[in-house]
């Protein structure tokens, strides 16, 4: 029997703090995985919105019918000579009708309405100098308004970033609560194993050995609980689309591809927190017991 | 090894003994006697540093007890074997694991052969895998003595180590302690058993300390 082996045995396996540690570590790990999934999903959403909106823009020309053709030609000319514009195209009436149909119904007499003309443009990844483009357009074709969707994009991306910030705060809270519960369980375990400490002291064991024995036991239990909680949360996330049908797809909470590796960090982090907080508690308690 | 210099101890209800002075040298053999409640167990606890004296100075293994850190105390205890009057064990570990604890819990190597020889000597070979709560009072005392001596300590402190044993087993354990003493271990045994003291005197240069009337004295050669 070696020192390492005995140090895993001297603290009894029974006791209330065993269940306290296992169950709370499981619950906290379950929550942590869901918060991670939330962060992953909001990052996915932000990326999606950005990709859809980033490289397209529209120019809307509102002009009296007699000026329309001329201003359209001027705008197209400006766009051709602006660096950062990959392609531009005037939407035809049918396309515009299709866009409006969603809002106004199919029987729209478009010809009789003073419709603005829409030019759709694709930007290169670097994009144009937007301020310069606006100035040139207002000089050449006063009826043209450049819309690069940033108005729409910014709040969406900001919302996603804020969601990730909230997720981070939630993770910190979960970590803090875990530490507090582990510290509580460690001091309960030390208090209820007074005889163990007494006997170990009698045979000349140092605080380091005694603390390590308790820390080992509590960290093992924390990993056990956190592993269970993580596995359960991953299973639920995996099954969520099937369970919740279309609604779950729309809520879109879950991991994507390599993101499924993130939750695997939860048990080792739980073990690290359990280790640190039970170690600090054990030394603190042992200092008081002579 | 252990030096008491003008030591008094008081649990709060008056001093048990006053101004006690004592020198336990390496290789010495002492008995400690006195009426029940006189403070024999208390004096042993002072010797292994579980209690601090109310006044006076105690030197353990060359260090002033009052300034020792917990690690220094642990190191001193690695060289002191203790048999408590109420032998305490880790109740969820086997007798063999408990007896080996002074080695395994302090990073020292425990040889299985040493462990089994020792368990055989104290008559517990067939109880090695038993749990302490299933032992009889005498078996507990024998296990406690085995645990106290497994690390070949420089000092052995035993509080009524033969209280629950028949005379034959008492002699056997005393012989074990005498053998250790011959190899250099200082021994201090608190006991009421005059036969035990006589037996030891016949085999070694044993001296008798006595607590009575709140004084610690070295008894004369009347035994
Ligand atoms: N922790 C304690 N708190 C208060 N009083 C104590 C404590 N331990 C012992 N005493 C008291 O101190 C006195 C001496 O106790 P001690 O155990 O040293 O006696 P003893 O000589 O070993 O007796 P015995 O022969 O019965 O074992 C007793 O009156 C006891 O009640
Ligand atoms: Mg006593």
Short mmCIF file of C-alpha atoms and ligand atoms in Angstrom, two decimals:
data_model
loop_
_atom_site.label_atom_id
_atom_site.label_comp_id
_atom_site.label_asym_id
_atom_site.label_seq_id
_atom_site.Cartn_x
_atom_site.Cartn_y
_atom_site.Cartn_z
CA UNK A 1 0.00 0.00 0.00
CA UNK A 2 1.58 3.28 -1.11
CA UNK A 3 1.04 6.82 0.13
CA UNK A 4 -0.88 7.72 -3.03
CA UNK A 5 -3.18 4.73 -2.67
CA UNK A 6 -3.91 5.26 1.01
CA UNK A 7 -4.60 8.95 0.51
CA UNK A 8 -7.52 7.95 -1.72
CA UNK A 9 -8.92 5.73 1.03
CA UNK A 10 -8.59 7.51 4.35
CA UNK A 11 -11.70 9.65 3.87
CA UNK A 12 -14.84 7.47 4.10
CA UNK A 13 -16.98 7.21 0.98
CA UNK A 14 -20.21 7.75 2.82
CA UNK A 15 -21.71 10.91 4.24
CA UNK A 16 -24.20 13.56 3.24
CA UNK A 17 -21.64 15.76 1.58
CA UNK A 18 -21.12 13.03 -1.04
CA UNK A 19 -24.60 13.60 -2.47
CA UNK A 20 -24.36 17.34 -2.05
CA UNK A 21 -21.23 17.41 -4.20
CA UNK A 22 -22.41 14.94 -6.86
CA UNK A 23 -25.88 16.44 -7.33
CA UNK A 24 -24.84 20.07 -7.30
CA UNK A 25 -21.93 19.44 -9.66
CA UNK A 26 -24.35 17.64 -12.01
CA UNK A 27 -26.90 20.47 -11.88
CA UNK A 28 -24.29 23.16 -12.39
CA UNK A 29 -22.69 21.29 -15.30
CA UNK A 30 -26.12 20.86 -16.91
CA UNK A 31 -26.74 24.60 -16.65
CA UNK A 32 -23.24 25.44 -17.87
CA UNK A 33 -23.71 23.33 -21.01
CA UNK A 34 -26.98 25.09 -21.81
CA UNK A 35 -25.39 28.47 -21.35
CA UNK A 36 -22.54 27.40 -23.64
CA UNK A 37 -25.13 26.28 -26.19
CA UNK A 38 -26.81 29.67 -25.92
CA UNK A 39 -23.51 31.43 -26.55
CA UNK A 40 -22.73 29.16 -29.48
CA UNK A 41 -26.16 29.72 -31.01
CA UNK A 42 -26.01 33.47 -30.68
CA UNK A 43 -22.59 33.43 -32.34
CA UNK A 44 -24.03 31.30 -35.15
CA UNK A 45 -26.93 33.72 -35.56
CA UNK A 46 -24.65 36.74 -35.62
CA UNK A 47 -22.44 35.10 -38.21
CA UNK A 48 -25.45 34.18 -40.32
CA UNK A 49 -26.93 37.67 -40.29
CA UNK A 50 -23.61 39.20 -41.06
CA UNK A 51 -23.01 36.90 -44.03
CA UNK A 52 -26.47 37.52 -45.45
CA UNK A 53 -26.36 41.25 -45.08
CA UNK A 54 -22.75 42.15 -45.40
CA UNK A 55 -22.11 41.96 -49.06
CA UNK A 56 -25.32 43.28 -50.53
CA UNK A 57 -26.73 46.76 -50.71
CA UNK A 58 -29.47 48.53 -52.61
CA UNK A 59 -29.86 51.94 -54.18
CA UNK A 60 -33.35 53.34 -54.36
CA UNK A 61 -34.07 56.02 -56.92
CA UNK A 62 -37.13 58.19 -56.46
CA UNK A 63 -37.50 60.61 -59.31
CA UNK A 64 -40.22 61.99 -61.54
CA UNK A 65 -40.92 59.51 -64.36
CA UNK A 66 -39.27 61.72 -66.97
CA UNK A 67 -35.97 61.83 -65.02
CA UNK A 68 -35.97 58.18 -64.02
CA UNK A 69 -34.10 56.73 -66.96
CA UNK A 70 -31.44 59.42 -66.87
CA UNK A 71 -30.81 59.12 -63.12
CA UNK A 72 -30.68 55.32 -63.37
CA UNK A 73 -28.04 55.59 -66.07
CA UNK A 74 -26.06 58.09 -64.01
CA UNK A 75 -26.18 55.87 -60.92
CA UNK A 76 -25.07 52.82 -62.89
CA UNK A 77 -22.20 54.84 -64.29
CA UNK A 78 -21.15 55.98 -60.80
CA UNK A 79 -21.28 52.37 -59.60
CA UNK A 80 -19.18 51.13 -62.50
CA UNK A 81 -16.43 53.58 -61.66
CA UNK A 82 -16.51 53.00 -57.88
CA UNK A 83 -13.94 50.56 -56.56
CA UNK A 84 -15.37 47.94 -54.21
CA UNK A 85 -18.56 47.27 -56.19
CA UNK A 86 -18.48 43.83 -57.76
CA UNK A 87 -21.72 43.93 -59.68
CA UNK A 88 -24.90 45.97 -60.02
CA UNK A 89 -28.24 45.28 -61.56
CA UNK A 90 -31.54 47.07 -61.98
CA UNK A 91 -34.43 45.05 -60.64
CA UNK A 92 -37.19 44.66 -63.20
CA UNK A 93 -40.82 45.35 -62.47
CA UNK A 94 -41.69 41.70 -62.00
CA UNK A 95 -39.04 41.27 -59.30
CA UNK A 96 -40.25 44.38 -57.53
CA UNK A 97 -43.79 43.14 -57.74
CA UNK A 98 -42.68 39.88 -56.18
CA UNK A 99 -41.05 41.75 -53.31
CA UNK A 100 -44.13 43.86 -52.69
CA UNK A 101 -46.59 41.07 -53.13
CA UNK A 102 -45.75 39.83 -49.66
CA UNK A 103 -46.98 43.09 -48.22
CA UNK A 104 -49.60 44.36 -50.64
CA UNK A 105 -51.05 41.32 -52.36
CA UNK A 106 -50.76 39.94 -55.91
CA UNK A 107 -53.12 42.24 -57.83
CA UNK A 108 -51.04 45.34 -57.58
CA UNK A 109 -51.27 47.72 -60.58
CA UNK A 110 -47.60 48.61 -60.37
CA UNK A 111 -47.56 50.46 -63.67
CA UNK A 112 -49.91 53.08 -62.36
CA UNK A 113 -48.00 53.71 -59.13
CA UNK A 114 -45.00 55.98 -58.84
CA UNK A 115 -42.63 53.17 -57.94
CA UNK A 116 -39.06 53.93 -56.97
CA UNK A 117 -36.49 52.00 -58.96
CA UNK A 118 -34.27 49.58 -57.11
CA UNK A 119 -30.68 48.75 -58.02
CA UNK A 120 -29.19 45.76 -56.30
CA UNK A 121 -25.43 45.69 -55.93
CA UNK A 122 -22.96 43.17 -54.63
CA UNK A 123 -19.91 44.54 -52.89
CA UNK A 124 -16.47 43.00 -52.92
CA UNK A 125 -15.32 41.73 -49.50
CA UNK A 126 -13.42 45.00 -48.90
CA UNK A 127 -16.49 47.01 -49.90
CA UNK A 128 -16.61 50.55 -51.30
CA UNK A 129 -15.83 53.81 -49.53
CA UNK A 130 -19.44 54.25 -48.42
CA UNK A 131 -19.22 57.90 -47.45
CA UNK A 132 -17.59 58.81 -50.78
CA UNK A 133 -20.21 56.82 -52.68
CA UNK A 134 -23.04 58.66 -50.91
CA UNK A 135 -21.48 62.05 -51.76
CA UNK A 136 -20.99 61.21 -55.39
CA UNK A 137 -24.53 59.87 -55.70
CA UNK A 138 -26.10 62.94 -54.16
CA UNK A 139 -24.11 65.11 -56.54
CA UNK A 140 -24.92 63.14 -59.68
CA UNK A 141 -28.38 61.76 -58.96
CA UNK A 142 -30.16 63.58 -56.11
CA UNK A 143 -33.01 61.04 -56.14
CA UNK A 144 -30.75 58.09 -55.29
CA UNK A 145 -30.45 56.74 -51.76
CA UNK A 146 -27.75 54.23 -50.91
CA UNK A 147 -28.73 51.63 -48.32
CA UNK A 148 -26.02 49.20 -47.20
CA UNK A 149 -28.17 47.48 -44.55
CA UNK A 150 -25.81 48.50 -41.73
CA UNK A 151 -28.77 50.08 -40.09
CA UNK A 152 -30.29 46.61 -39.83
CA UNK A 153 -27.12 44.72 -39.28
CA UNK A 154 -25.68 46.68 -36.40
CA UNK A 155 -28.43 46.13 -33.84
CA UNK A 156 -28.67 42.46 -34.72
CA UNK A 157 -24.96 41.90 -34.31
CA UNK A 158 -24.98 43.99 -31.15
CA UNK A 159 -27.81 41.92 -29.75
CA UNK A 160 -25.90 38.74 -30.44
CA UNK A 161 -22.76 40.11 -28.81
CA UNK A 162 -24.78 41.18 -25.79
CA UNK A 163 -26.23 37.68 -25.56
CA UNK A 164 -22.72 36.29 -25.48
CA UNK A 165 -21.83 38.74 -22.71
CA UNK A 166 -24.84 37.56 -20.72
CA UNK A 167 -23.74 33.97 -21.28
CA UNK A 168 -20.29 34.79 -19.93
CA UNK A 169 -21.77 36.38 -16.81
CA UNK A 170 -24.00 33.34 -16.35
CA UNK A 171 -20.99 31.03 -16.63
CA UNK A 172 -19.11 33.07 -14.04
CA UNK A 173 -22.11 32.88 -11.70
CA UNK A 174 -22.39 29.12 -12.18
CA UNK A 175 -18.67 28.78 -11.44
CA UNK A 176 -18.97 30.94 -8.33
CA UNK A 177 -21.94 29.03 -6.97
CA UNK A 178 -20.14 25.75 -7.66
CA UNK A 179 -17.12 26.95 -5.68
CA UNK A 180 -19.31 28.02 -2.79
CA UNK A 181 -21.18 24.70 -2.66
CA UNK A 182 -17.95 22.71 -2.86
CA UNK A 183 -16.41 24.79 -0.07
CA UNK A 184 -19.50 24.15 2.04
CA UNK A 185 -19.41 20.42 1.32
CA UNK A 186 -15.68 20.29 2.06
CA UNK A 187 -16.07 21.94 5.43
CA UNK A 188 -19.03 19.68 6.27
CA UNK A 189 -16.94 16.67 5.31
CA UNK A 190 -13.98 17.85 7.40
CA UNK A 191 -16.25 18.55 10.35
CA UNK A 192 -17.93 15.14 10.22
CA UNK A 193 -14.61 13.32 9.88
CA UNK A 194 -12.99 14.68 13.02
CA UNK A 195 -11.81 11.21 14.01
CA UNK A 196 -10.09 10.72 10.65
CA UNK A 197 -8.19 13.99 11.12
CA UNK A 198 -7.33 13.08 14.70
CA UNK A 199 -5.95 9.66 13.80
CA UNK A 200 -3.98 11.01 10.85
CA UNK A 201 -2.49 13.74 13.03
CA UNK A 202 -1.60 11.16 15.67
CA UNK A 203 0.42 9.09 13.22
CA UNK A 204 2.32 12.17 12.06
CA UNK A 205 0.53 12.99 8.78
CA UNK A 206 1.07 16.57 7.66
CA UNK A 207 -1.72 18.99 6.77
CA UNK A 208 -0.71 18.56 3.15
CA UNK A 209 -1.51 14.84 3.22
CA UNK A 210 -4.76 15.28 5.14
CA UNK A 211 -5.95 18.12 2.87
CA UNK A 212 -5.00 16.14 -0.23
CA UNK A 213 -7.04 13.16 0.95
CA UNK A 214 -10.16 15.29 1.33
CA UNK A 215 -9.52 17.25 -1.87
CA UNK A 216 -9.03 14.04 -3.83
CA UNK A 217 -12.29 12.60 -2.63
CA UNK A 218 -14.28 15.79 -3.29
CA UNK A 219 -12.74 16.42 -6.71
CA UNK A 220 -13.55 12.84 -7.75
CA UNK A 221 -17.16 13.34 -6.71
CA UNK A 222 -17.33 16.69 -8.51
CA UNK A 223 -16.03 15.17 -11.74
CA UNK A 224 -18.47 12.32 -11.44
CA UNK A 225 -21.39 14.72 -10.99
CA UNK A 226 -20.23 17.17 -13.64
CA UNK A 227 -19.66 14.34 -16.13
CA UNK A 228 -23.20 13.10 -15.57
CA UNK A 229 -24.72 16.58 -15.84
CA UNK A 230 -22.75 17.33 -19.01
CA UNK A 231 -23.72 14.06 -20.68
CA UNK A 232 -27.38 14.62 -19.84
CA UNK A 233 -27.33 18.20 -21.14
CA UNK A 234 -25.62 17.12 -24.37
CA UNK A 235 -28.16 14.36 -24.87
CA UNK A 236 -31.01 16.81 -24.36
CA UNK A 237 -29.48 19.31 -26.80
CA UNK A 238 -28.96 16.55 -29.32
CA UNK A 239 -32.54 15.42 -29.04
CA UNK A 240 -34.04 18.91 -28.82
CA UNK A 241 -34.84 19.33 -32.55
CA UNK A 242 -36.68 16.00 -32.54
CA UNK A 243 -38.43 16.70 -29.26
CA UNK A 244 -39.51 20.22 -30.01
CA UNK A 245 -40.09 19.98 -33.75
CA UNK A 246 -40.13 23.19 -35.73
CA UNK A 247 -40.22 25.43 -32.66
CA UNK A 248 -36.89 24.09 -31.47
CA UNK A 249 -35.38 24.68 -34.88
CA UNK A 250 -36.51 28.26 -34.75
CA UNK A 251 -35.18 28.78 -31.25
CA UNK A 252 -32.06 27.25 -32.73
CA UNK A 253 -30.27 26.53 -29.46
CA UNK A 254 -27.53 23.98 -29.86
CA UNK A 255 -24.01 23.32 -31.00
CA UNK A 256 -22.73 23.10 -34.53
CA UNK A 257 -19.90 20.86 -35.71
CA UNK A 258 -16.74 21.28 -33.64
CA UNK A 259 -18.69 23.32 -31.09
CA UNK A 260 -19.87 19.98 -29.71
CA UNK A 261 -16.38 19.77 -28.14
CA UNK A 262 -17.03 22.84 -25.95
CA UNK A 263 -19.14 21.05 -23.31
CA UNK A 264 -16.37 18.49 -22.88
CA UNK A 265 -14.49 21.28 -21.09
CA UNK A 266 -17.15 21.44 -18.38
CA UNK A 267 -16.06 18.38 -16.29
CA UNK A 268 -12.36 19.34 -16.20
CA UNK A 269 -13.25 22.91 -15.29
CA UNK A 270 -15.58 21.60 -12.56
CA UNK A 271 -12.74 19.46 -11.27
CA UNK A 272 -10.38 22.44 -11.26
CA UNK A 273 -12.88 24.56 -9.33
CA UNK A 274 -13.60 21.73 -6.88
CA UNK A 275 -9.89 21.19 -6.40
CA UNK A 276 -9.11 24.83 -5.68
CA UNK A 277 -12.08 25.55 -3.48
CA UNK A 278 -11.82 22.34 -1.42
CA UNK A 279 -8.06 22.81 -1.04
CA UNK A 280 -8.50 26.34 0.28
CA UNK A 281 -11.27 25.15 2.62
CA UNK A 282 -9.27 22.17 3.88
CA UNK A 283 -6.22 24.26 4.75
CA UNK A 284 -8.42 26.86 6.38
CA UNK A 285 -10.21 24.26 8.52
CA UNK A 286 -7.03 22.34 9.39
CA UNK A 287 -5.41 25.55 10.61
CA UNK A 288 -8.18 25.80 13.17
CA UNK A 289 -8.06 22.15 14.34
CA UNK A 290 -5.16 21.26 16.62
CA UNK B 1 14.09 13.59 23.60
CA UNK B 2 11.41 15.16 25.81
CA UNK B 3 12.11 17.74 28.47
CA UNK B 4 9.52 19.23 30.85
CA UNK B 5 10.62 22.33 32.65
CA UNK B 6 8.34 23.55 35.44
CA UNK B 7 5.20 22.35 33.62
CA UNK B 8 1.69 22.75 35.02
CA UNK B 9 -1.55 21.69 33.44
CA UNK B 10 -5.02 22.87 34.18
CA UNK B 11 -8.19 22.01 32.21
CA UNK B 12 -9.98 24.85 33.97
CA UNK B 13 -10.90 23.11 37.21
CA UNK B 14 -7.60 23.55 39.05
CA UNK B 15 -4.10 22.34 38.24
CA UNK B 16 -3.65 18.56 37.80
CA UNK B 17 0.05 18.83 38.54
CA UNK B 18 2.36 21.75 39.21
CA UNK B 19 5.92 22.55 38.37
CA UNK B 20 6.61 19.13 36.89
CA UNK B 21 10.11 18.58 35.51
CA UNK B 22 11.09 15.54 33.53
CA UNK B 23 13.77 14.36 31.13
CA UNK B 24 13.13 11.40 28.85
CA UNK B 25 16.45 10.44 27.31
CA UNK B 26 16.88 8.25 24.26
CA UNK B 27 16.84 4.58 25.23
CA UNK B 28 15.27 5.15 28.66
CA UNK B 29 12.36 3.10 30.04
CA UNK B 30 9.81 4.71 32.35
CA UNK B 31 6.51 3.77 33.87
CA UNK B 32 4.00 6.39 34.92
CA UNK B 33 1.65 5.53 37.77
CA UNK B 34 -0.78 7.32 39.98
CA UNK B 35 -4.43 7.20 41.00
CA UNK B 36 -7.16 7.39 38.40
CA UNK B 37 -7.76 10.98 37.42
CA UNK B 38 -4.32 12.10 38.57
CA UNK B 39 -3.36 13.22 35.08
CA UNK B 40 -1.38 10.35 33.54
CA UNK B 41 -3.13 10.54 30.17
CA UNK B 42 -2.81 14.31 30.31
CA UNK B 43 0.93 14.08 30.83
CA UNK B 44 1.24 11.73 27.84
CA UNK B 45 -0.78 14.14 25.69
CA UNK B 46 1.62 16.89 26.66
CA UNK B 47 4.48 14.58 25.60
CA UNK B 48 3.18 14.17 22.05
CA UNK B 49 2.06 17.74 21.72
CA UNK B 50 -1.70 17.26 21.63
CA UNK B 51 -2.02 19.57 24.62
CA UNK B 52 -0.13 22.74 25.41
CA UNK B 53 0.93 23.24 29.04
CA UNK B 54 -0.78 25.93 31.09
CA UNK B 55 2.65 27.09 32.17
CA UNK B 56 6.23 25.94 31.92
CA UNK B 57 8.19 24.81 28.90
CA UNK B 58 8.11 21.53 26.99
CA UNK B 59 10.83 20.58 24.53
CA UNK B 60 9.88 17.90 21.98
CA UNK B 61 12.64 16.35 19.92
CA UNK B 62 14.83 19.38 20.56
CA UNK B 63 12.18 21.98 19.67
CA UNK B 64 10.21 24.28 21.95
CA UNK B 65 6.60 23.02 21.68
CA UNK B 66 5.15 26.50 22.01
CA UNK B 67 6.84 27.70 18.83
CA UNK B 68 6.47 24.55 16.71
CA UNK B 69 4.51 24.80 13.48
CA UNK B 70 1.96 22.10 12.63
CA UNK B 71 4.37 20.60 10.11
CA UNK B 72 7.13 20.48 12.72
CA UNK B 73 4.76 18.80 15.15
CA UNK B 74 3.82 16.27 12.45
CA UNK B 75 7.49 15.55 11.86
CA UNK B 76 8.09 15.06 15.59
CA UNK B 77 5.12 12.67 15.72
CA UNK B 78 6.58 10.60 12.93
CA UNK B 79 9.24 9.70 15.49
CA UNK B 80 6.77 9.11 18.34
CA UNK B 81 4.55 6.05 18.59
CA UNK B 82 1.39 6.56 20.64
CA UNK B 83 -1.05 4.06 22.13
CA UNK B 84 -4.12 5.97 23.26
CA UNK B 85 -6.14 4.83 26.22
CA UNK B 86 -9.21 4.86 23.93
CA UNK B 87 -7.57 3.43 20.84
CA UNK B 88 -8.91 5.30 17.81
CA UNK B 89 -8.77 3.95 14.29
CA UNK B 90 -10.07 4.76 10.84
CA UNK B 91 -13.11 2.55 11.18
CA UNK B 92 -13.64 2.04 7.46
CA UNK B 93 -10.11 0.72 6.84
CA UNK B 94 -8.86 -2.76 7.69
CA UNK B 95 -6.71 -3.49 10.72
CA UNK B 96 -3.71 -3.99 8.42
CA UNK B 97 -4.28 -0.63 6.71
CA UNK B 98 -4.66 1.07 10.09
CA UNK B 99 -1.51 -0.48 11.45
CA UNK B 100 0.41 0.59 8.34
CA UNK B 101 -0.90 4.16 8.50
CA UNK B 102 2.13 5.74 10.24
CA UNK B 103 4.19 4.68 7.23
CA UNK B 104 1.75 5.19 4.36
CA UNK B 105 0.34 8.51 5.58
CA UNK B 106 3.79 10.03 5.91
CA UNK B 107 5.28 8.92 2.61
CA UNK B 108 7.43 6.15 4.08
CA UNK B 109 7.72 2.75 2.49
CA UNK B 110 5.84 -0.04 4.19
CA UNK B 111 7.06 -3.58 3.61
CA UNK B 112 4.31 -6.19 3.62
CA UNK B 113 6.59 -8.60 5.43
CA UNK B 114 7.17 -6.13 8.28
CA UNK B 115 3.44 -5.56 8.57
CA UNK B 116 2.64 -9.26 8.71
CA UNK B 117 5.46 -10.08 11.12
CA UNK B 118 4.22 -7.39 13.45
CA UNK B 119 0.57 -8.44 13.20
CA UNK B 120 1.70 -11.98 13.93
CA UNK B 121 3.63 -10.86 16.99
CA UNK B 122 0.64 -9.11 18.51
CA UNK B 123 -1.58 -12.08 17.61
CA UNK B 124 -3.68 -10.35 14.98
CA UNK B 125 -2.50 -12.19 11.86
CA UNK B 126 -5.94 -13.67 11.24
CA UNK B 127 -7.70 -10.36 11.99
CA UNK B 128 -5.65 -8.35 9.47
CA UNK B 129 -8.58 -7.74 7.14
CA UNK B 130 -11.14 -7.13 9.87
CA UNK B 131 -12.60 -3.66 10.44
CA UNK B 132 -11.68 -2.04 13.79
CA UNK B 133 -15.27 -1.81 15.10
CA UNK B 134 -15.42 -5.62 15.02
CA UNK B 135 -12.38 -6.02 17.31
CA UNK B 136 -12.55 -6.83 21.00
CA UNK B 137 -11.12 -4.39 23.51
CA UNK B 138 -7.90 -6.39 23.84
CA UNK B 139 -7.56 -6.75 20.07
CA UNK B 140 -7.92 -2.99 19.70
CA UNK B 141 -5.12 -2.45 22.19
CA UNK B 142 -2.88 -4.87 20.35
CA UNK B 143 -3.66 -3.21 17.01
CA UNK B 144 -2.96 0.19 18.57
CA UNK B 145 0.40 -1.02 19.87
CA UNK B 146 1.28 -2.49 16.48
CA UNK B 147 0.44 0.87 14.86
CA UNK B 148 2.53 2.70 17.45
CA UNK B 149 5.65 0.65 16.81
CA UNK B 150 5.47 -0.05 13.07
CA UNK B 151 7.59 2.99 12.20
CA UNK B 152 10.29 2.03 14.73
CA UNK B 153 9.83 5.29 16.65
CA UNK B 154 12.48 6.91 18.83
CA UNK B 155 9.88 7.33 21.56
CA UNK B 156 6.94 5.10 22.46
CA UNK B 157 4.15 6.50 24.63
CA UNK B 158 1.61 3.93 25.77
CA UNK B 159 -1.46 4.71 27.88
CA UNK B 160 -2.68 1.56 29.70
CA UNK B 161 -1.59 -0.63 26.78
CA UNK B 162 -2.42 -3.84 28.63
CA UNK B 163 -5.61 -2.73 30.37
CA UNK B 164 -7.81 -5.30 28.63
CA UNK B 165 -5.30 -8.12 28.22
CA UNK B 166 -4.63 -11.32 30.09
CA UNK B 167 -1.29 -11.70 31.77
CA UNK B 168 0.21 -13.84 29.01
CA UNK B 169 -0.60 -11.35 26.26
CA UNK B 170 0.49 -8.46 28.51
CA UNK B 171 3.88 -10.07 28.92
CA UNK B 172 4.12 -10.64 25.20
CA UNK B 173 3.46 -6.99 24.42
CA UNK B 174 5.81 -5.84 27.13
CA UNK B 175 8.53 -8.02 25.64
CA UNK B 176 7.93 -6.31 22.30
CA UNK B 177 8.37 -2.93 23.97
CA UNK B 178 11.47 -4.11 25.83
CA UNK B 179 12.91 -5.35 22.57
CA UNK B 180 12.32 -1.95 20.95
CA UNK B 181 13.87 -0.29 24.00
CA UNK B 182 16.93 -2.47 23.64
CA UNK B 183 17.26 -1.16 20.08
CA UNK B 184 17.21 2.43 21.35
CA UNK B 185 13.55 3.46 21.61
CA UNK B 186 12.67 5.45 24.71
CA UNK B 187 9.51 4.05 26.32
CA UNK B 188 6.97 5.64 28.64
CA UNK B 189 4.07 3.48 29.78
CA UNK B 190 1.20 4.72 31.93
CA UNK B 191 -0.18 1.81 33.92
CA UNK B 192 -1.69 0.64 37.17
CA UNK B 193 -0.38 -2.86 36.72
CA UNK B 194 2.32 -3.53 39.33
CA UNK B 195 3.04 -6.98 37.90
CA UNK B 196 3.89 -5.37 34.61
CA UNK B 197 6.30 -2.98 36.32
CA UNK B 198 7.97 -5.81 38.22
CA UNK B 199 8.29 -7.88 35.09
CA UNK B 200 9.91 -4.98 33.21
CA UNK B 201 12.29 -4.23 36.07
CA UNK B 202 13.52 -7.77 35.87
CA UNK B 203 14.42 -7.29 32.21
CA UNK B 204 15.54 -3.68 31.90
CA UNK B 205 16.55 -0.61 33.77
CA UNK B 206 13.01 0.66 34.21
CA UNK B 207 12.19 3.64 36.41
CA UNK B 208 8.85 4.64 37.82
CA UNK B 209 7.32 8.12 37.68
CA UNK B 210 4.38 8.83 39.92
CA UNK B 211 1.76 11.56 39.90
CA UNK B 212 0.13 12.11 43.24
CA UNK B 213 -0.79 15.13 45.27
CA UNK B 214 -0.35 17.28 42.14
CA UNK B 215 3.31 16.42 42.00
CA UNK B 216 5.31 14.38 39.56
CA UNK B 217 7.99 12.40 41.36
CA UNK B 218 10.49 9.72 40.48
CA UNK B 219 9.62 6.84 42.78
CA UNK B 220 12.28 5.16 44.85
CA UNK B 221 13.37 1.58 44.44
CA UNK B 222 10.58 0.25 46.62
CA UNK B 223 9.16 -1.95 43.85
N1 LIG C 1 -10.43 17.41 27.92
C1 LIG C 1 -10.64 17.54 29.24
N2 LIG C 1 -11.32 18.60 29.71
C2 LIG C 1 -11.52 18.76 31.03
N3 LIG C 1 -11.08 17.92 31.95
C3 LIG C 1 -10.39 16.84 31.55
C4 LIG C 1 -10.14 16.61 30.17
N4 LIG C 1 -9.42 15.46 30.05
C5 LIG C 1 -9.25 15.00 31.31
N5 LIG C 1 -9.82 15.83 32.20
C6 LIG C 1 -9.81 15.67 33.64
O1 LIG C 1 -8.45 15.71 34.09
C7 LIG C 1 -8.24 14.75 35.07
C8 LIG C 1 -7.07 13.85 34.68
O2 LIG C 1 -7.43 13.11 33.55
P1 LIG C 1 -6.49 12.02 32.95
O3 LIG C 1 -7.20 11.38 31.82
O4 LIG C 1 -5.17 12.64 32.66
O5 LIG C 1 -6.34 11.02 34.18
P2 LIG C 1 -5.58 9.64 34.26
O6 LIG C 1 -4.55 9.79 35.28
O7 LIG C 1 -5.16 9.19 32.91
O8 LIG C 1 -6.73 8.69 34.78
P3 LIG C 1 -7.01 7.15 34.45
O9 LIG C 1 -6.06 6.35 35.25
O10 LIG C 1 -8.44 6.93 34.92
O11 LIG C 1 -6.85 6.98 32.98
C9 LIG C 1 -9.52 13.99 35.26
O12 LIG C 1 -10.16 14.49 36.41
C10 LIG C 1 -10.33 14.32 34.04
O13 LIG C 1 -11.69 14.37 34.36
MG1 LIG C 2 -5.73 7.85 31.62
#
